[in-house]
Every structure is written in C-alpha cells, then in structure tokens.
PDB file of C-alpha atoms in Angstrom:
ATOM      1  CA  MET A   1      33.142  11.789   3.267  1.00  0.00           C
ATOM      2  CA  HIS A   2      32.237  15.165   1.245  1.00  0.00           C
ATOM      3  CA  ALA A   3      29.887  16.803   3.163  1.00  0.00           C
ATOM      4  CA  THR A   4      27.784  17.145   0.674  1.00  0.00           C
ATOM      5  CA  THR A   5      27.355  13.423   0.378  1.00  0.00           C
ATOM      6  CA  PHE A   6      26.897  13.534   4.105  1.00  0.00           C
ATOM      7  CA  ILE A   7      24.080  16.501   3.894  1.00  0.00           C
ATOM      8  CA  ALA A   8      22.225  14.272   1.300  1.00  0.00           C
ATOM      9  CA  SER A   9      22.525  10.810   3.470  1.00  0.00           C
ATOM     10  CA  VAL A  10      21.000  11.782   6.350  1.00  0.00           C
ATOM     11  CA  LEU A  11      18.302  14.261   4.128  1.00  0.00           C
ATOM     12  CA  ALA A  12      17.484  10.896   2.867  1.00  0.00           C
ATOM     13  CA  LEU A  13      17.160   9.015   6.017  1.00  0.00           C
ATOM     14  CA  THR A  14      14.947  11.842   7.402  1.00  0.00           C
ATOM     15  CA  SER A  15      12.526  12.023   5.329  1.00  0.00           C
ATOM     16  CA  THR A  16      11.888   7.902   5.238  1.00  0.00           C
ATOM     17  CA  ALA A  17      12.568   7.677   9.024  1.00  0.00           C
ATOM     18  CA  LEU A  18       8.913  10.521   9.127  1.00  0.00           C
ATOM     19  CA  ALA A  19       7.440   8.945   6.610  1.00  0.00           C
ATOM     20  CA  GLY A  20       4.095   7.006   7.427  1.00  0.00           C
ATOM     21  CA  ASN A  21       4.101   2.858   6.671  1.00  0.00           C
ATOM     22  CA  ALA A  22       1.874   1.180   4.603  1.00  0.00           C
ATOM     23  CA  GLY A  23       0.351  -2.020   6.199  1.00  0.00           C
ATOM     24  CA  ILE A  24      -1.823  -4.794   5.079  1.00  0.00           C
ATOM     25  CA  LYS A  25      -4.089  -7.459   6.887  1.00  0.00           C
ATOM     26  CA  ASN A  26      -5.084 -10.950   5.826  1.00  0.00           C
ATOM     27  CA  ASN A  27      -7.922 -12.052   7.852  1.00  0.00           C
ATOM     28  CA  CYS A  28      -9.071 -13.995   4.705  1.00  0.00           C
ATOM     29  CA  ASN A  29      -9.594 -18.113   5.125  1.00  0.00           C
ATOM     30  CA  GLN A  30      -6.685 -18.366   1.682  1.00  0.00           C
ATOM     31  CA  ASP A  31      -3.401 -16.465   1.533  1.00  0.00           C
ATOM     32  CA  ILE A  32      -3.691 -13.590  -1.123  1.00  0.00           C
ATOM     33  CA  PHE A  33      -0.327 -11.945  -2.807  1.00  0.00           C
ATOM     34  CA  LEU A  34       0.984  -8.900  -3.468  1.00  0.00           C
ATOM     35  CA  THR A  35       2.003  -7.128  -6.121  1.00  0.00           C
ATOM     36  CA  THR A  36       4.162  -4.155  -5.090  1.00  0.00           C
ATOM     37  CA  THR A  37       5.327  -1.420  -7.772  1.00  0.00           C
ATOM     38  CA  GLY A  38       7.370   1.969  -5.928  1.00  0.00           C
ATOM     39  CA  PRO A  39       9.026   4.686  -7.415  1.00  0.00           C
ATOM     40  CA  SER A  40      12.162   2.710  -8.969  1.00  0.00           C
ATOM     41  CA  GLN A  41       8.660   0.863 -10.799  1.00  0.00           C
ATOM     42  CA  LYS A  42      10.817  -2.434  -9.529  1.00  0.00           C
ATOM     43  CA  SER A  43       7.552  -4.803  -8.924  1.00  0.00           C
ATOM     44  CA  THR A  44       7.376  -8.564  -6.305  1.00  0.00           C
ATOM     45  CA  GLN A  45       5.614 -10.509  -5.742  1.00  0.00           C
ATOM     46  CA  MET A  46       4.791 -11.692  -2.286  1.00  0.00           C
ATOM     47  CA  LYS A  47       2.249 -13.989  -0.414  1.00  0.00           C
ATOM     48  CA  ILE A  48       0.270 -12.833   2.351  1.00  0.00           C
ATOM     49  CA  ALA A  49      -0.860 -15.790   4.815  1.00  0.00           C
ATOM     50  CA  ALA A  50      -4.313 -16.826   5.389  1.00  0.00           C
ATOM     51  CA  ASN A  51      -5.802 -15.380   9.148  1.00  0.00           C
ATOM     52  CA  GLY A  52      -3.997 -12.952  10.415  1.00  0.00           C
ATOM     53  CA  GLY A  53      -0.782 -12.845   7.817  1.00  0.00           C
ATOM     54  CA  TYR A  54       0.672  -9.419   7.462  1.00  0.00           C
ATOM     55  CA  PHE A  55       2.737  -6.717   5.429  1.00  0.00           C
ATOM     56  CA  SER A  56       4.167  -3.446   6.203  1.00  0.00           C
ATOM     57  CA  THR A  57       6.710  -1.461   4.290  1.00  0.00           C
ATOM     58  CA  PRO A  58       6.882   2.338   5.132  1.00  0.00           C
ATOM     59  CA  ILE A  59       5.733   4.905   2.231  1.00  0.00           C
ATOM     60  CA  VAL A  60       8.146   6.725   0.578  1.00  0.00           C
ATOM     61  CA  GLY A  61       7.848   8.839  -2.286  1.00  0.00           C
ATOM     62  CA  GLN A  62       5.437   8.875  -4.967  1.00  0.00           C
ATOM     63  CA  GLY A  63       4.037   5.962  -7.208  1.00  0.00           C
ATOM     64  CA  ASN A  64       3.508   2.906  -4.215  1.00  0.00           C
ATOM     65  CA  SER A  65       1.228   0.763  -5.423  1.00  0.00           C
ATOM     66  CA  PHE A  66      -0.070  -2.347  -3.547  1.00  0.00           C
ATOM     67  CA  GLY A  67      -1.885  -4.741  -5.992  1.00  0.00           C
ATOM     68  CA  LEU A  68      -3.646  -7.436  -3.997  1.00  0.00           C
ATOM     69  CA  THR A  69      -4.978 -10.646  -5.754  1.00  0.00           C
ATOM     70  CA  LYS A  70      -6.514 -14.356  -4.462  1.00  0.00           C
ATOM     71  CA  ASN A  71      -4.160 -15.223  -7.463  1.00  0.00           C
ATOM     72  CA  ALA A  72       0.062 -15.423  -8.594  1.00  0.00           C
ATOM     73  CA  ASP A  73      -0.915 -14.391 -12.257  1.00  0.00           C
ATOM     74  CA  TYR A  74      -1.633 -10.821 -10.835  1.00  0.00           C
ATOM     75  CA  TYR A  75      -0.500  -9.234 -14.331  1.00  0.00           C
ATOM     76  CA  SER A  76      -3.786 -11.380 -16.521  1.00  0.00           C
ATOM     77  CA  ALA A  77      -5.999  -9.190 -17.815  1.00  0.00           C
ATOM     78  CA  ASN A  78      -8.485 -11.563 -16.696  1.00  0.00           C
ATOM     79  CA  THR A  79      -7.683 -11.450 -12.849  1.00  0.00           C
ATOM     80  CA  PRO A  80      -9.535  -9.101 -10.113  1.00  0.00           C
ATOM     81  CA  LYS A  81      -7.059  -7.085  -8.525  1.00  0.00           C
ATOM     82  CA  LEU A  82      -7.829  -4.251  -5.186  1.00  0.00           C
ATOM     83  CA  ILE A  83      -4.959  -1.852  -6.041  1.00  0.00           C
ATOM     84  CA  TRP A  84      -4.132   0.636  -3.192  1.00  0.00           C
ATOM     85  CA  GLY A  85      -1.696   3.661  -4.984  1.00  0.00           C
ATOM     86  CA  ALA A  86      -0.273   6.333  -2.038  1.00  0.00           C
ATOM     87  CA  SER A  87       2.256   9.020  -2.789  1.00  0.00           C
ATOM     88  CA  ASP A  88       4.195  11.167  -0.001  1.00  0.00           C
ATOM     89  CA  SER A  89       4.291  14.378  -1.498  1.00  0.00           C
ATOM     90  CA  ASN A  90       5.604  18.011   0.833  1.00  0.00           C
ATOM     91  CA  GLY A  91       4.057  16.333   4.137  1.00  0.00           C
ATOM     92  CA  VAL A  92       0.710  14.728   3.351  1.00  0.00           C
ATOM     93  CA  THR A  93       0.356  11.542   1.776  1.00  0.00           C
ATOM     94  CA  TYR A  94      -2.422  11.074  -1.398  1.00  0.00           C
ATOM     95  CA  TYR A  95      -4.103   7.194  -1.070  1.00  0.00           C
ATOM     96  CA  SER A  96      -6.416   5.803  -2.976  1.00  0.00           C
ATOM     97  CA  LEU A  97      -8.375   1.716  -3.538  1.00  0.00           C
ATOM     98  CA  ASN A  98      -9.991   0.924  -7.098  1.00  0.00           C
ATOM     99  CA  THR A  99     -10.386  -2.563  -8.628  1.00  0.00           C
ATOM    100  CA  VAL A 100      -9.011  -3.980 -11.988  1.00  0.00           C
ATOM    101  CA  ASN A 101     -11.082  -6.250 -13.787  1.00  0.00           C
ATOM    102  CA  GLY A 102     -13.107  -7.022 -11.174  1.00  0.00           C
ATOM    103  CA  ASN A 103     -12.711  -6.812  -6.700  1.00  0.00           C
ATOM    104  CA  PRO A 104     -11.004  -9.919  -5.449  1.00  0.00           C
ATOM    105  CA  PHE A 105     -12.994  -9.496  -2.079  1.00  0.00           C
ATOM    106  CA  ASP A 106     -15.976  -8.856  -3.250  1.00  0.00           C
ATOM    107  CA  GLY A 107     -18.891  -9.283  -0.664  1.00  0.00           C
ATOM    108  CA  GLN A 108     -16.192  -9.814   1.814  1.00  0.00           C
ATOM    109  CA  SER A 109     -14.901  -6.249   3.890  1.00  0.00           C
ATOM    110  CA  ILE A 110     -12.481  -3.819   3.037  1.00  0.00           C
ATOM    111  CA  SER A 111     -11.237  -0.645   4.745  1.00  0.00           C
ATOM    112  CA  LEU A 112      -8.216   1.152   4.555  1.00  0.00           C
ATOM    113  CA  SER A 113      -7.675   3.719   7.020  1.00  0.00           C
ATOM    114  CA  GLY A 114      -4.939   5.689   8.694  1.00  0.00           C
ATOM    115  CA  ASN A 115      -3.729   6.707  12.537  1.00  0.00           C
ATOM    116  CA  GLN A 116      -4.315  10.750  12.433  1.00  0.00           C
ATOM    117  CA  PRO A 117      -6.952  12.443  12.988  1.00  0.00           C
ATOM    118  CA  GLY A 118      -8.966  13.818   9.130  1.00  0.00           C
ATOM    119  CA  CYS A 119      -6.980  10.535   7.377  1.00  0.00           C
ATOM    120  CA  ALA A 120     -10.287   9.781   6.186  1.00  0.00           C
ATOM    121  CA  THR A 121     -11.418   5.242   6.025  1.00  0.00           C
ATOM    122  CA  ILE A 122     -11.766   3.971   2.628  1.00  0.00           C
ATOM    123  CA  THR A 123     -14.502   1.057   2.615  1.00  0.00           C
ATOM    124  CA  ASN A 124     -15.265   0.949  -0.864  1.00  0.00           C
ATOM    125  CA  PRO A 125     -12.970   0.639  -3.899  1.00  0.00           C
ATOM    126  CA  ASP A 126     -13.943   3.756  -5.212  1.00  0.00           C
ATOM    127  CA  GLY A 127     -10.742   4.933  -6.893  1.00  0.00           C
ATOM    128  CA  ALA A 128     -10.912   8.610  -5.062  1.00  0.00           C
ATOM    129  CA  THR A 129      -8.248  10.400  -3.811  1.00  0.00           C
ATOM    130  CA  LYS A 130      -7.992  11.555  -0.229  1.00  0.00           C
ATOM    131  CA  ALA A 131      -5.170  13.133   1.481  1.00  0.00           C
ATOM    132  CA  CYS A 132      -3.825  12.599   5.017  1.00  0.00           C
ATOM    133  CA  THR A 133      -0.342  13.730   7.020  1.00  0.00           C
ATOM    134  CA  ASP A 134       2.621  11.598   5.538  1.00  0.00           C
ATOM    135  CA  LYS A 135       3.444  11.087   9.520  1.00  0.00           C
ATOM    136  CA  ALA A 136       0.234   8.850   9.725  1.00  0.00           C
ATOM    137  CA  ASP A 137       0.497   4.787   9.688  1.00  0.00           C
ATOM    138  CA  PHE A 138      -2.401   3.309   6.952  1.00  0.00           C
ATOM    139  CA  TYR A 139      -3.472  -0.052   7.313  1.00  0.00           C
ATOM    140  CA  LEU A 140      -5.491  -1.881   4.718  1.00  0.00           C
ATOM    141  CA  GLN A 141      -7.529  -5.401   5.847  1.00  0.00           C
ATOM    142  CA  VAL A 142      -8.924  -7.453   3.810  1.00  0.00           C
ATOM    143  CA  CYS A 143     -11.985 -10.107   5.343  1.00  0.00           C
TER     144      CYS A 143
END
C-alpha cells in the first residue's frame, strides 16, 4: 500500500470515528418512514417500527438529510414531511428541523437534542440552524 493511500485511509477512519451519531426513535403507535440522503446524494428509504423502533447512523460530512413521513410516498407533493438536516464541518455539527407540505407529527411531540453541553434542543420544527460540537450524538424522538 502506498503511504499516501494509507494516510488517507487513516484520516478517513479517524474523521468517521470522531463524528457524532444521528439517532431516530419512533414512539408513535404506527410505523413511520425514513428517507435519508447523504453527502453522495444517494437516497434510501426504510421503515422504523412503531412503539420504540430505532435507527442510528454517523453524521459524516455535509448534506445529511433525514426525512420522516407517515407513508412511503416521500416524494409526493402532498406528503407532509419532517426533515432533519445535519452537516459536520471543522469540528462543528450544524443541524435544523423543518417541515415541508405540513407537519406529519402535528399535535404530537417532537424533540431533537444533542448529548453535549450547549447543544440546543429543538421541539418546534422552525428551520432555524443550531450548532454544536461534532462530538455530540443527536437524537430525534417523535410522538
């Protein structure tokens, strides 16, 4: 292995290991759907089970998006979406919570919080961007 390839690999692993995690817990009494888009712009969809289902992934790089809906038709213009955006840059994780086409959890509790001091908790998806250390793990709980 060339030295530059080895060094690049170690740096990539180090940045991934130091990044915080994104966790989503579904406390609703129905399954919800999560559509993720990452820095590569590749999109995937999965179901998070009702009554405690959980998803977790590292927050790495910029452009991480976690879109939650109550049906599988995420890309429909009529589907209400809760969207959590997160980007990791220069030791800081920037995050926000917003809705598109309405709030699928209207009237139900929403809480996005980080586990480090100074990480502001978001309970109202107003789109305002917050910042916290990239060492923080973030948890979004719905219902």
